Short mmCIF file of C-alpha atoms in Angstrom, two decimals:
data_model
loop_
_atom_site.label_atom_id
_atom_site.label_comp_id
_atom_site.label_asym_id
_atom_site.label_seq_id
_atom_site.Cartn_x
_atom_site.Cartn_y
_atom_site.Cartn_z
CA UNK F 336 0.00 0.00 0.00
CA UNK F 337 1.18 3.46 -0.87
CA UNK F 338 -1.24 5.57 1.15
CA UNK F 339 -2.50 5.49 4.73
CA UNK F 340 -6.05 6.29 5.78
CA UNK F 341 -5.04 9.43 7.71
CA UNK F 342 -3.18 10.75 4.65
CA UNK F 343 -6.28 10.21 2.49
CA UNK F 344 -8.48 11.92 5.10
CA UNK F 345 -6.10 14.92 5.26
CA UNK F 346 -5.93 15.28 1.49
CA UNK F 347 -9.40 14.10 0.54
CA UNK F 348 -10.46 17.09 -1.58
CA UNK F 349 -7.18 17.17 -3.50
CA UNK F 350 -7.24 13.42 -4.16
CA UNK F 351 -10.90 13.50 -5.22
CA UNK F 352 -10.08 16.29 -7.65
CA UNK F 353 -7.11 14.41 -9.10
CA UNK F 354 -9.13 11.21 -9.55
CA UNK F 355 -12.08 12.99 -11.16
CA UNK F 356 -9.86 15.06 -13.46
CA UNK F 357 -7.75 12.05 -14.47
CA UNK F 358 -10.89 10.13 -15.46
CA UNK F 359 -12.11 13.02 -17.61
CA UNK F 360 -8.70 13.44 -19.22
CA UNK F 361 -8.40 9.67 -19.78
CA UNK F 362 -11.77 9.66 -21.53
CA UNK F 363 -10.60 12.51 -23.76
CA UNK F 364 -7.33 10.74 -24.57
CA UNK F 365 -9.22 7.52 -25.27
CA UNK F 366 -11.55 9.33 -27.70
CA UNK F 367 -8.62 11.15 -29.32
CA UNK F 368 -6.61 7.95 -29.90
CA UNK F 369 -9.52 6.11 -31.44
CA UNK F 370 -10.20 9.13 -33.63
CA UNK F 371 -6.57 8.80 -34.68
CA UNK F 372 -7.16 5.17 -35.56
CA UNK F 373 -10.18 6.25 -37.60
CA UNK F 374 -8.07 8.85 -39.38
CA UNK F 375 -5.46 6.17 -40.09
CA UNK F 376 -8.10 3.94 -41.68
CA UNK F 377 -9.39 6.86 -43.74
CA UNK F 378 -5.86 7.68 -44.91
CA UNK F 379 -5.29 4.04 -45.78
CA UNK F 380 -8.41 3.97 -47.94
CA UNK F 381 -7.23 7.18 -49.62
CA UNK F 382 -3.98 5.38 -50.55
CA UNK F 383 -1.81 7.42 -48.16
CA UNK F 384 -0.13 4.36 -46.68
CA UNK F 385 2.68 6.25 -44.91
CA UNK F 386 0.27 8.81 -43.46
CA UNK F 387 -1.95 5.98 -42.24
CA UNK F 388 1.01 4.22 -40.67
CA UNK F 389 2.14 7.43 -38.98
CA UNK F 390 -1.33 8.23 -37.61
CA UNK F 391 -1.83 4.68 -36.35
CA UNK F 392 1.61 4.60 -34.73
CA UNK F 393 1.11 7.95 -33.02
CA UNK F 394 -2.33 6.88 -31.79
CA UNK F 395 -0.89 3.64 -30.45
CA UNK F 396 1.94 5.38 -28.61
CA UNK F 397 -0.43 7.86 -26.99
CA UNK F 398 -2.84 5.06 -26.07
CA UNK F 399 -0.03 3.02 -24.46
CA UNK F 400 0.70 5.92 -22.11
CA UNK F 401 -2.84 7.22 -21.58
CA UNK F 402 -2.99 6.52 -17.82
CA UNK F 403 0.29 8.28 -17.12
CA UNK F 404 -0.67 11.14 -19.44
CA UNK F 405 -4.10 11.44 -17.81
CA UNK F 406 -2.62 11.47 -14.31
CA UNK F 407 0.03 14.00 -15.35
CA UNK F 408 -2.47 16.32 -16.98
CA UNK F 409 -4.83 15.96 -14.00
CA UNK F 410 -2.08 17.05 -11.60
CA UNK F 411 -1.00 20.08 -13.68
CA UNK F 412 -3.53 22.60 -12.29
CA UNK F 413 -2.42 21.76 -8.76
CA UNK F 414 1.25 22.65 -9.27
CA UNK F 415 2.08 25.51 -6.94
CA UNK F 416 -1.01 24.98 -4.76
CA UNK F 417 0.26 24.79 -1.15
CA UNK F 418 -2.69 22.62 -0.08
CA UNK F 419 -1.84 20.03 -2.75
CA UNK F 420 1.91 19.73 -2.14
CA UNK F 421 1.67 16.77 0.25
CA UNK F 422 -0.70 14.81 -2.01
CA UNK F 423 1.33 15.49 -5.16
CA UNK F 424 4.59 14.43 -3.48
CA UNK F 425 2.99 11.23 -2.21
CA UNK F 426 1.60 10.43 -5.66
CA UNK F 427 5.02 11.09 -7.22
CA UNK F 428 6.66 8.72 -4.74
CA UNK F 429 4.01 6.07 -5.39
CA UNK F 430 4.52 6.42 -9.14
CA UNK F 431 8.25 5.83 -8.68
CA UNK F 432 7.44 2.47 -7.08
CA UNK F 433 4.44 1.40 -9.17
CA UNK F 434 2.54 2.01 -12.39
CA UNK F 435 -0.20 4.67 -12.61
CA UNK F 436 -3.13 2.25 -12.72
CA UNK F 437 -2.46 0.58 -9.33
CA UNK F 438 -1.69 3.95 -7.71
CA UNK F 439 -4.91 5.52 -8.98
CA UNK F 440 -6.89 2.38 -8.10
CA UNK F 441 -5.57 2.49 -4.54
CA UNK F 442 -6.51 6.16 -4.14
CA UNK F 443 -10.00 5.41 -5.48
CA UNK F 444 -10.36 2.44 -3.13
CA UNK F 445 -9.39 4.61 -0.16
CA UNK F 446 -11.85 7.32 -1.20
CA UNK F 447 -14.62 4.73 -1.63
CA UNK F 448 -13.70 3.36 1.79
CA UNK F 449 -14.16 6.83 3.28
CA UNK F 450 -17.64 6.97 1.77
CA UNK F 451 -18.51 3.55 3.21
CA UNK F 452 -16.82 4.15 6.56
CA UNK F 453 -16.66 7.93 7.17
CA UNK F 454 -13.83 9.30 9.28
CA UNK F 455 -14.51 9.53 12.99
CA UNK F 456 -14.38 12.96 14.67
CA UNK F 457 -10.99 12.00 16.11
CA UNK F 458 -9.65 11.16 12.65
CA UNK F 459 -10.98 14.43 11.24
CA UNK F 460 -9.41 16.40 14.08
CA UNK F 461 -6.10 14.54 13.74
CA UNK F 462 -6.20 15.23 10.01
CA UNK F 463 -6.62 18.94 10.67
CA UNK F 464 -10.35 19.23 10.08
CA UNK F 465 -12.54 20.44 12.88
CA UNK F 466 -15.70 20.48 10.79
CA UNK F 467 -17.03 17.44 8.97
CA UNK F 468 -17.54 17.76 5.23
CA UNK F 469 -21.10 17.82 3.99
CA UNK F 470 -22.38 14.26 3.93
CA UNK F 471 -19.40 12.90 5.86
CA UNK F 472 -19.89 11.61 9.36
CA UNK F 473 -23.66 11.37 9.24
CA UNK F 474 -25.16 10.08 12.44
CA UNK F 475 -26.50 6.55 12.20
CA UNK F 476 -29.57 5.42 14.09
CA UNK F 477 -28.51 4.36 17.55
CA UNK F 478 -25.39 6.56 17.67
CA UNK F 479 -24.98 8.45 20.91
CA UNK F 480 -24.06 11.99 19.89
#
């Protein structure tokens, strides 16, 4: 595991933003690469064999790296943001040890775990949050206070 629960609680908003943005960017890259494959087929049918080969090769190379590209593009707007420094450094360290897909999957699993099992008031306070986020820490029937 690359990330601890208290780290994810402390950096929840930043991590949620990175995950959401990386999914949007990945979808865009996916659409772009398959459009490139379509362009390659069109060029092939127009008897531009070298153009078709170039377009298909470029599309393939982008597609091979789409997770890393998506994660990199998703992190770009956060460069220089003091609240995001800890999360970005941790993601960089995790990417040095593992590929982007497992790193992103672990972050998503932690975030889903926080939705299923919200942080306790002690965890929120230890993470530097005095106030619960909207929807987080809802009282369950039978809870005392």
